Amino acid sequence: EDHTPNVVEHNTHYECGSCGGIITEADRMEVVRRGEWRDLISGLEFTECLEKRKPRSVGFQFPRQVTPWFSYGMIAAEFLRSKDDPALFMNFKNSWEAEPWVIRHEQKTEHELMARCIDLPARVCPTDTMAVVAGIDPGQKGFWFSVWAFQKDAQKHLVDYGFLSFVGTDQAGQVKMVRDFVFENRYLIDGGGAEYPIWRCGMDTGGGRDEEDETMTQRAYEIVRKASDGKRLLGTKGRGTDSINKVQLSVIDKMPGKKGRPIPGGLNLWLINTDAVKDSFSYFLSLPVGSHGAISFNRDVKEDFIRHILAEEKQKNKNGKWEWVTVNKENHLLDCSIIAMALGDKECWGGVEAVHRPQRLTVKHEDSPLLVEKKQEEEPPKRKSKTFATPARRNGWFKRN
């Protein structure tokens, strides 16, 4: 069934929690008229509560389903629009359901996150994948990456992650390495028959205050300019929490530094409110695997990835405000994942929600990498296969065959 907000708004009814009976929109206000005001704590009817408890003050909660201005469909549609975003969902609980928002910041454990692995190997996408989104976090010696499959029901599945080394390569070689990663990679659909290219990839261009970091920022700008087509490889940069937007487009017109040379035509740079995206990412990790919006990992995920994901915790500072705090400096794969989540969000050119059909390519069934691997196990190949094989690991990272 179609559960999009526009469809749900016009096809929603209320089901009684006791008898399962259906209450239509035409019946709603009559049901409200027959209702009673009751004390939430004692359960007493309003008048009886006043007589027995004699409260000093009385407060009323008005959920929008008991008002004449909001229909069941409008409430259900707003729930669908807000449930995957903690900030929007908090507003829904407070303003629409008239319930308090309870903040839960429970640090996950390695065991809990490893339990999110499902029975799919690395580099294989679930059958309902709509698009594949990646994030890149460059360093002095190479770049880390994580690749995510965004599914039809807003689930996100980790398809691939790892580190590729720049050692021994010049800038042209680094540009080619990034370009090949973004534009040449293919990820098989579960069962074979189709492959997903990377639909969108973000590359962090953030730098620090010292000269070395400034040079890294300039290098990232150069790589994005030379490797990008303007649509699939995008420059990103983290920003503070002063923005109400999770993702916002900016244009850079010169290289970093006081004497930075002009950039002809400018460079599109997506500014990411990292705190807001981390809140959403943490929320998705708290949802049961398989539920709408939940995150899952492939079965080949190791502890190295989990340690990166747990590298930051949300803690209260001395002023009593919640903030993300780094507890382990090895957080590169977390940064990659946050970039991927941000570029898949609807605030970035509509995100994956704007994709109307799966972004995949059809391949011949007999050329499926999974079938090739199975055939190789049964009968040793006479010549080296040109198909993608499942990556091997070395020192905790993927090593390309």
CSV table of C-alpha atoms in Angstrom, one decimal:
chain,number,residue,atom,x,y,z
A,1,GLU,CA,0.0,0.0,0.0
A,2,ASP,CA,1.0,3.6,-0.5
A,3,HIS,CA,1.8,5.2,2.8
A,4,THR,CA,3.0,8.5,1.6
A,5,PRO,CA,1.7,11.5,3.6
A,6,ASN,CA,-0.5,12.9,0.8
A,7,VAL,CA,-2.3,9.5,0.4
A,8,VAL,CA,-2.6,8.8,4.1
A,9,GLU,CA,-4.1,12.3,4.8
A,10,HIS,CA,-7.2,11.3,2.7
A,11,ASN,CA,-7.5,7.7,3.7
A,12,THR,CA,-7.2,7.5,7.5
A,13,HIS,CA,-9.6,6.3,10.2
A,14,TYR,CA,-9.2,5.6,13.9
A,15,GLU,CA,-9.3,2.1,15.2
A,16,CYS,CA,-10.6,1.6,18.7
A,17,GLY,CA,-7.9,0.1,21.0
A,18,SER,CA,-10.5,-2.0,22.9
A,19,CYS,CA,-12.9,-3.5,20.3
A,20,GLY,CA,-11.1,-2.7,17.0
A,21,GLY,CA,-14.1,-0.7,15.8
A,22,ILE,CA,-13.6,1.9,13.1
A,23,ILE,CA,-14.2,5.6,13.9
A,24,THR,CA,-14.4,7.7,10.7
A,25,GLU,CA,-13.8,11.4,10.3
A,26,ALA,CA,-17.6,11.9,10.2
A,27,ASP,CA,-18.0,10.3,13.6
A,28,ARG,CA,-15.0,12.0,15.2
A,29,MET,CA,-16.6,15.1,16.8
A,30,GLU,CA,-19.5,13.2,18.1
A,31,VAL,CA,-17.1,10.8,19.9
A,32,VAL,CA,-15.3,13.8,21.3
A,33,ARG,CA,-18.6,15.3,22.5
A,34,ARG,CA,-19.3,12.1,24.4
A,35,GLY,CA,-15.9,12.0,26.0
A,36,GLU,CA,-15.0,12.8,29.6
A,37,TRP,CA,-12.2,14.9,31.2
A,38,ARG,CA,-10.2,12.6,33.5
A,39,ASP,CA,-7.2,13.1,35.7
A,40,LEU,CA,-4.1,11.4,34.2
A,41,ILE,CA,-2.8,10.2,37.6
A,42,SER,CA,-5.8,9.0,39.5
A,43,GLY,CA,-8.1,8.3,36.5
A,44,LEU,CA,-11.0,10.1,38.2
A,45,GLU,CA,-13.5,12.0,36.2
A,46,PHE,CA,-12.9,15.8,36.4
A,47,THR,CA,-15.7,16.7,38.9
A,48,GLU,CA,-15.0,13.7,41.1
A,49,CYS,CA,-11.3,14.6,41.1
A,50,LEU,CA,-12.0,18.2,42.2
A,51,GLU,CA,-14.2,16.9,45.1
A,52,LYS,CA,-11.8,14.2,46.3
A,53,ARG,CA,-8.3,15.5,45.6
A,54,LYS,CA,-9.0,19.2,45.8
A,55,PRO,CA,-6.0,20.1,43.6
A,56,ARG,CA,-4.5,23.6,43.9
A,57,SER,CA,-4.2,24.0,40.2
A,58,VAL,CA,-5.7,22.2,37.1
A,59,GLY,CA,-4.1,21.8,33.7
A,60,PHE,CA,-5.6,20.5,30.5
A,61,GLN,CA,-3.9,18.7,27.5
A,62,PHE,CA,-5.5,19.2,24.1
A,63,PRO,CA,-4.2,16.7,21.6
A,64,ARG,CA,-5.2,17.8,18.1
A,65,GLN,CA,-7.5,14.8,17.4
A,66,VAL,CA,-10.1,16.3,19.9
A,67,THR,CA,-10.1,19.7,18.1
A,68,PRO,CA,-12.3,20.5,15.1
A,69,TRP,CA,-9.4,22.0,13.1
A,70,PHE,CA,-7.3,18.8,12.5
A,71,SER,CA,-8.5,15.6,10.9
A,72,TYR,CA,-7.2,12.1,11.6
A,73,GLY,CA,-5.6,12.2,8.2
A,74,MET,CA,-3.8,15.4,8.9
A,75,ILE,CA,-2.4,14.0,12.1
A,76,ALA,CA,-1.3,10.8,10.5
A,77,ALA,CA,0.4,12.6,7.6
A,78,GLU,CA,2.2,14.9,10.0
A,79,PHE,CA,3.4,11.8,12.0
A,80,LEU,CA,4.9,10.3,8.8
A,81,ARG,CA,6.6,13.6,7.9
A,82,SER,CA,8.2,14.0,11.3
A,83,LYS,CA,8.9,10.6,12.7
A,84,ASP,CA,12.3,10.2,11.1
A,85,ASP,CA,13.7,13.5,12.4
A,86,PRO,CA,14.1,13.8,16.2
A,87,ALA,CA,13.6,17.6,16.1
A,88,LEU,CA,10.4,17.4,14.1
A,89,PHE,CA,9.2,14.4,16.1
A,90,MET,CA,9.7,16.3,19.3
A,91,ASN,CA,7.4,19.1,18.0
A,92,PHE,CA,4.8,16.4,16.9
A,93,LYS,CA,4.8,14.9,20.4
A,94,ASN,CA,4.5,18.3,22.1
A,95,SER,CA,2.2,20.2,19.8
A,96,TRP,CA,0.2,17.6,18.1
A,97,GLU,CA,-0.2,14.9,20.7
A,98,ALA,CA,0.1,17.2,23.8
A,99,GLU,CA,2.6,14.8,25.4
A,100,PRO,CA,6.0,15.6,27.0
A,101,TRP,CA,9.1,14.9,25.0
A,102,VAL,CA,11.5,12.6,26.9
A,103,ILE,CA,15.1,13.0,25.9
A,104,ARG,CA,16.9,9.6,25.9
A,105,HIS,CA,20.7,9.7,25.2
A,106,GLU,CA,21.7,6.2,25.9
A,107,GLN,CA,25.2,5.3,24.7
A,108,LYS,CA,25.2,2.2,22.5
A,109,THR,CA,27.5,-0.7,23.2
A,110,GLU,CA,29.6,-2.6,20.6
A,111,HIS,CA,27.4,-5.7,21.2
A,112,GLU,CA,24.2,-3.8,20.6
A,113,LEU,CA,25.5,-2.3,17.3
A,114,MET,CA,26.9,-5.6,16.1
A,115,ALA,CA,23.4,-7.1,16.6
A,116,ARG,CA,22.3,-4.8,13.8
A,117,CYS,CA,24.1,-6.9,11.2
A,118,ILE,CA,21.7,-8.7,8.8
A,119,ASP,CA,22.5,-11.7,6.5
A,120,LEU,CA,23.8,-9.7,3.5
A,121,PRO,CA,27.5,-9.7,2.5
A,122,ALA,CA,29.5,-6.6,2.0
A,123,ARG,CA,28.9,-4.7,-1.3
A,124,VAL,CA,25.4,-6.2,-1.7
A,125,CYS,CA,22.3,-3.9,-1.5
A,126,PRO,CA,18.8,-4.9,-0.2
A,127,THR,CA,16.2,-5.6,-2.9
A,128,ASP,CA,14.2,-2.4,-2.1
A,129,THR,CA,17.2,0.0,-2.4
A,130,MET,CA,16.3,3.2,-4.0
A,131,ALA,CA,19.8,4.8,-4.2
A,132,VAL,CA,23.3,4.4,-2.9
A,133,VAL,CA,24.9,7.3,-1.1
A,134,ALA,CA,28.5,7.6,0.1
A,135,GLY,CA,30.7,9.8,2.4
A,136,ILE,CA,34.4,10.5,2.1
A,137,ASP,CA,36.7,11.8,4.9
A,138,PRO,CA,40.1,12.6,3.5
A,139,GLY,CA,43.3,12.6,5.5
A,140,GLN,CA,47.0,13.1,4.9
A,141,LYS,CA,47.6,9.5,3.8
A,142,GLY,CA,44.4,8.7,2.0
A,143,PHE,CA,40.6,8.7,2.6
A,144,TRP,CA,38.1,6.8,4.6
A,145,PHE,CA,34.7,6.0,3.1
A,146,SER,CA,31.3,4.5,4.0
A,147,VAL,CA,28.6,3.6,1.5
A,148,TRP,CA,24.9,3.3,2.4
A,149,ALA,CA,21.9,1.9,0.6
A,150,PHE,CA,18.8,4.1,1.2
A,151,GLN,CA,15.7,1.8,1.0
A,152,LYS,CA,12.2,2.5,0.0
A,153,ASP,CA,10.9,2.6,3.6
A,154,ALA,CA,13.6,5.1,4.7
A,155,GLN,CA,15.8,2.3,6.1
A,156,LYS,CA,19.6,2.7,5.7
A,157,HIS,CA,21.9,-0.3,5.2
A,158,LEU,CA,25.7,-0.2,5.4
A,159,VAL,CA,27.0,-1.7,2.1
A,160,ASP,CA,30.7,-0.9,2.2
A,161,TYR,CA,33.4,0.9,4.2
A,162,GLY,CA,37.1,1.1,4.3
A,163,PHE,CA,40.3,3.2,3.7
A,164,LEU,CA,42.1,3.9,0.4
A,165,SER,CA,45.7,5.1,0.6
A,166,PHE,CA,47.2,8.1,-1.2
A,167,VAL,CA,50.7,7.1,-0.4
A,168,GLY,CA,53.0,7.2,-3.5
A,169,THR,CA,50.4,9.1,-5.6
A,170,ASP,CA,50.5,12.7,-6.8
A,171,GLN,CA,47.5,15.0,-7.0
A,172,ALA,CA,46.5,13.7,-10.4
A,173,GLY,CA,46.6,10.2,-9.0
A,174,GLN,CA,44.5,11.2,-6.0
A,175,VAL,CA,41.9,12.8,-8.3
A,176,LYS,CA,41.7,9.6,-10.4
A,177,MET,CA,41.4,7.5,-7.2
A,178,VAL,CA,38.5,9.6,-5.9
A,179,ARG,CA,36.9,9.7,-9.4
A,180,ASP,CA,37.1,5.9,-9.9
A,181,PHE,CA,35.7,5.3,-6.4
A,182,VAL,CA,32.6,7.5,-7.1
A,183,PHE,CA,32.0,6.9,-10.7
A,184,GLU,CA,33.3,3.3,-11.3
A,185,ASN,CA,32.1,1.5,-8.2
A,186,ARG,CA,29.1,-0.9,-8.6
A,187,TYR,CA,27.2,-2.6,-5.8
A,188,LEU,CA,25.1,-5.7,-6.6
A,189,ILE,CA,21.5,-6.1,-5.7
A,190,ASP,CA,20.6,-9.0,-3.5
A,191,GLY,CA,19.9,-12.0,-5.8
A,192,GLY,CA,21.8,-10.5,-8.8
A,193,GLY,CA,20.5,-9.0,-12.0
A,194,ALA,CA,21.2,-5.4,-11.3
A,195,GLU,CA,24.0,-3.2,-9.9
A,196,TYR,CA,23.9,0.2,-8.1
A,197,PRO,CA,26.4,2.9,-9.0
A,198,ILE,CA,27.0,5.6,-6.3
A,199,TRP,CA,24.1,8.0,-6.8
A,200,ARG,CA,25.6,10.8,-4.6
A,201,CYS,CA,28.8,11.1,-2.6
A,202,GLY,CA,30.0,13.9,-0.3
A,203,MET,CA,33.7,14.7,0.4
A,204,ASP,CA,34.6,16.6,3.6
A,205,THR,CA,36.6,19.7,2.9
A,206,GLY,CA,36.8,20.9,6.4
A,207,GLY,CA,40.2,22.2,7.8
A,208,GLY,CA,41.7,23.5,11.0
A,209,ARG,CA,43.5,26.7,11.7
A,210,ASP,CA,47.1,25.5,11.2
A,211,GLU,CA,48.8,25.6,7.8
A,212,GLU,CA,48.8,21.8,7.4
A,213,ASP,CA,45.0,21.6,7.7
A,214,GLU,CA,44.6,24.6,5.4
A,215,THR,CA,46.6,22.8,2.8
A,216,MET,CA,44.4,19.7,3.2
A,217,THR,CA,41.4,21.9,2.6
A,218,GLN,CA,42.8,23.3,-0.5
A,219,ARG,CA,43.7,19.8,-1.7
A,220,ALA,CA,40.1,18.7,-1.1
A,221,TYR,CA,38.8,21.7,-3.1
A,222,GLU,CA,41.1,20.7,-6.0
A,223,ILE,CA,40.0,17.1,-5.9
A,224,VAL,CA,36.3,18.0,-5.9
A,225,ARG,CA,36.7,20.5,-8.7
A,226,LYS,CA,38.6,18.1,-10.9
A,227,ALA,CA,36.9,14.9,-10.1
A,228,SER,CA,33.3,16.0,-9.8
A,229,ASP,CA,30.5,16.3,-12.4
A,230,GLY,CA,28.7,18.8,-10.1
A,231,LYS,CA,26.0,16.3,-9.2
A,232,ARG,CA,27.3,13.0,-7.9
A,233,LEU,CA,30.5,14.2,-6.1
A,234,LEU,CA,29.8,17.1,-3.8
A,235,GLY,CA,32.0,19.1,-1.4
A,236,THR,CA,30.8,19.2,2.3
A,237,LYS,CA,31.9,21.0,5.4
A,238,GLY,CA,30.6,20.8,9.0
A,239,ARG,CA,29.2,23.8,10.6
A,240,GLY,CA,27.9,24.9,14.0
A,241,THR,CA,24.4,24.5,15.5
A,242,ASP,CA,23.3,28.0,14.8
A,243,SER,CA,21.4,26.9,11.7
A,244,ILE,CA,17.9,25.5,11.7
A,245,ASN,CA,18.7,23.6,8.5
A,246,LYS,CA,20.5,20.2,8.6
A,247,VAL,CA,22.1,20.9,5.2
A,248,GLN,CA,22.5,24.2,3.4
A,249,LEU,CA,24.2,25.0,0.1
A,250,SER,CA,26.9,27.6,-0.1
A,251,VAL,CA,29.3,28.8,-2.9
A,252,ILE,CA,33.0,29.2,-2.3
A,253,ASP,CA,34.7,31.7,-4.6
A,254,LYS,CA,38.3,31.4,-3.6
A,255,MET,CA,40.8,28.9,-2.1
A,256,PRO,CA,41.4,29.0,1.6
A,257,GLY,CA,43.9,31.4,3.2
A,258,LYS,CA,44.4,35.2,3.1
A,259,LYS,CA,46.0,35.0,-0.3
A,260,GLY,CA,43.8,32.2,-1.7
A,261,ARG,CA,43.4,32.4,-5.4
A,262,PRO,CA,39.9,32.9,-7.0
A,263,ILE,CA,37.9,29.8,-8.0
A,264,PRO,CA,36.5,30.4,-11.5
A,265,GLY,CA,32.8,29.7,-11.5
A,266,GLY,CA,32.9,29.0,-7.7
A,267,LEU,CA,32.6,25.7,-5.9
A,268,ASN,CA,29.3,24.4,-4.5
A,269,LEU,CA,29.8,23.4,-0.8
A,270,TRP,CA,27.1,21.8,1.3
A,271,LEU,CA,27.3,23.0,4.9
A,272,ILE,CA,26.2,20.3,7.4
A,273,ASN,CA,24.8,20.9,10.8
A,274,THR,CA,26.7,17.9,12.2
A,275,ASP,CA,25.0,17.9,15.6
A,276,ALA,CA,21.5,17.7,14.1
A,277,VAL,CA,22.5,14.9,11.7
A,278,LYS,CA,24.2,13.0,14.5
A,279,ASP,CA,21.0,13.3,16.5
A,280,SER,CA,19.1,11.8,13.6
A,281,PHE,CA,21.7,9.1,13.1
A,282,SER,CA,21.6,8.1,16.8
A,283,TYR,CA,17.8,8.0,16.6
A,284,PHE,CA,17.9,5.7,13.6
A,285,LEU,CA,20.3,3.4,15.5
A,286,SER,CA,17.8,3.1,18.3
A,287,LEU,CA,15.0,1.8,16.1
A,288,PRO,CA,14.4,-1.9,15.8
A,289,VAL,CA,16.2,-3.5,12.8
A,290,GLY,CA,13.7,-3.8,9.9
A,291,SER,CA,11.4,-1.0,11.1
A,292,HIS,CA,10.8,2.2,9.2
A,293,GLY,CA,13.9,4.4,9.1
A,294,ALA,CA,16.1,1.9,11.0
A,295,ILE,CA,19.8,1.4,10.3
A,296,SER,CA,21.3,-2.0,9.6
A,297,PHE,CA,24.8,-3.3,8.8
A,298,ASN,CA,26.1,-6.0,6.4
A,299,ARG,CA,27.3,-9.3,8.0
A,300,ASP,CA,31.0,-8.6,7.2
A,301,VAL,CA,31.1,-5.5,9.5
A,302,LYS,CA,34.0,-5.8,12.1
A,303,GLU,CA,34.7,-4.1,15.4
A,304,ASP,CA,36.8,-1.4,13.7
A,305,PHE,CA,33.7,0.2,12.1
A,306,ILE,CA,31.7,0.0,15.4
A,307,ARG,CA,34.5,1.7,17.3
A,308,HIS,CA,34.4,4.6,14.9
A,309,ILE,CA,30.7,4.9,15.2
A,310,LEU,CA,31.0,5.0,19.0
A,311,ALA,CA,33.7,7.6,18.9
A,312,GLU,CA,31.4,10.4,20.0
A,313,GLU,CA,28.8,10.5,22.8
A,314,LYS,CA,26.1,13.1,23.7
A,315,GLN,CA,26.8,14.5,27.1
A,316,LYS,CA,25.6,17.4,29.2
A,317,ASN,CA,28.1,20.2,29.5
A,318,LYS,CA,28.6,22.4,32.6
A,319,ASN,CA,25.7,24.6,31.6
A,320,GLY,CA,23.4,21.6,31.5
A,321,LYS,CA,23.1,21.6,27.7
A,322,TRP,CA,23.5,18.4,25.6
A,323,GLU,CA,26.5,18.4,23.2
A,324,TRP,CA,28.4,15.8,21.2
A,325,VAL,CA,31.7,15.0,22.8
A,326,THR,CA,34.6,13.1,21.2
A,327,VAL,CA,35.7,10.1,23.3
A,328,ASN,CA,37.9,8.4,20.7
A,329,LYS,CA,39.9,10.3,18.1
A,330,GLU,CA,39.3,7.5,15.5
A,331,ASN,CA,36.0,8.8,14.3
A,332,HIS,CA,36.5,9.0,10.5
A,333,LEU,CA,33.9,6.4,9.6
A,334,LEU,CA,31.4,8.2,11.8
A,335,ASP,CA,32.1,11.4,9.8
A,336,CYS,CA,31.7,9.5,6.5
A,337,SER,CA,28.4,8.1,7.7
A,338,ILE,CA,27.1,11.6,8.8
A,339,ILE,CA,28.1,13.0,5.4
A,340,ALA,CA,26.1,10.2,3.6
A,341,MET,CA,23.1,10.7,5.9
A,342,ALA,CA,23.1,14.5,5.2
A,343,LEU,CA,23.4,14.1,1.4
A,344,GLY,CA,20.6,11.6,1.4
A,345,ASP,CA,18.4,13.9,3.4
A,346,LYS,CA,15.5,15.8,1.7
A,347,GLU,CA,17.2,19.1,2.5
A,348,CYS,CA,19.9,18.3,0.0
A,349,TRP,CA,18.3,18.8,-3.4
A,350,GLY,CA,15.3,16.7,-2.3
A,351,GLY,CA,17.5,13.8,-1.1
A,352,VAL,CA,16.5,10.2,-1.8
A,353,GLU,CA,12.9,11.0,-1.2
A,354,ALA,CA,12.9,12.8,-4.5
A,355,VAL,CA,14.0,9.5,-6.3
A,356,HIS,CA,10.9,8.0,-8.0
A,357,ARG,CA,12.6,4.8,-9.3
A,358,PRO,CA,15.6,2.7,-8.1
A,359,GLN,CA,18.9,4.2,-9.3
A,360,ARG,CA,20.3,0.9,-10.6
A,361,LEU,CA,21.7,-0.7,-13.8
A,362,THR,CA,20.6,-4.0,-15.3
A,363,VAL,CA,23.3,-6.7,-15.8
A,364,LYS,CA,23.2,-10.1,-17.3
A,365,HIS,CA,22.2,-12.7,-14.8
A,366,GLU,CA,25.1,-15.0,-15.7
A,367,ASP,CA,27.6,-12.1,-15.1
A,368,SER,CA,26.4,-11.6,-11.5
A,369,PRO,CA,29.5,-11.4,-9.2
A,370,LEU,CA,27.8,-13.7,-6.7
A,371,LEU,CA,27.2,-16.4,-9.3
A,372,VAL,CA,30.8,-16.0,-10.5
A,373,GLU,CA,32.2,-16.5,-7.0
A,374,LYS,CA,30.0,-19.5,-6.5
A,375,LYS,CA,31.2,-21.0,-9.8
A,376,GLN,CA,34.8,-20.3,-8.8
A,377,GLU,CA,34.4,-22.2,-5.6
A,378,GLU,CA,33.0,-25.2,-7.5
A,379,GLU,CA,35.5,-25.0,-10.4
A,380,PRO,CA,38.8,-23.1,-10.3
A,381,PRO,CA,38.7,-20.4,-13.1
A,382,LYS,CA,40.9,-20.8,-16.1
A,383,ARG,CA,41.5,-17.1,-16.4
A,384,LYS,CA,41.3,-14.1,-14.1
A,385,SER,CA,37.8,-12.8,-13.7
A,386,LYS,CA,37.1,-9.2,-14.6
A,387,THR,CA,34.1,-9.0,-12.4
A,388,PHE,CA,34.0,-7.3,-8.9
A,389,ALA,CA,34.8,-9.8,-6.2
A,390,THR,CA,34.0,-9.5,-2.5
A,391,PRO,CA,36.7,-7.4,-0.9
A,392,ALA,CA,39.3,-9.1,1.3
A,393,ARG,CA,40.5,-7.4,4.6
A,394,ARG,CA,43.9,-6.5,5.8
A,395,ASN,CA,44.6,-4.8,9.1
A,396,GLY,CA,40.9,-4.2,9.6
A,397,TRP,CA,40.3,-2.4,6.3
A,398,PHE,CA,39.1,-3.5,2.9
A,399,LYS,CA,41.8,-4.3,0.4
A,400,ARG,CA,40.7,-4.1,-3.2
A,401,ASN,CA,41.4,-7.2,-5.3
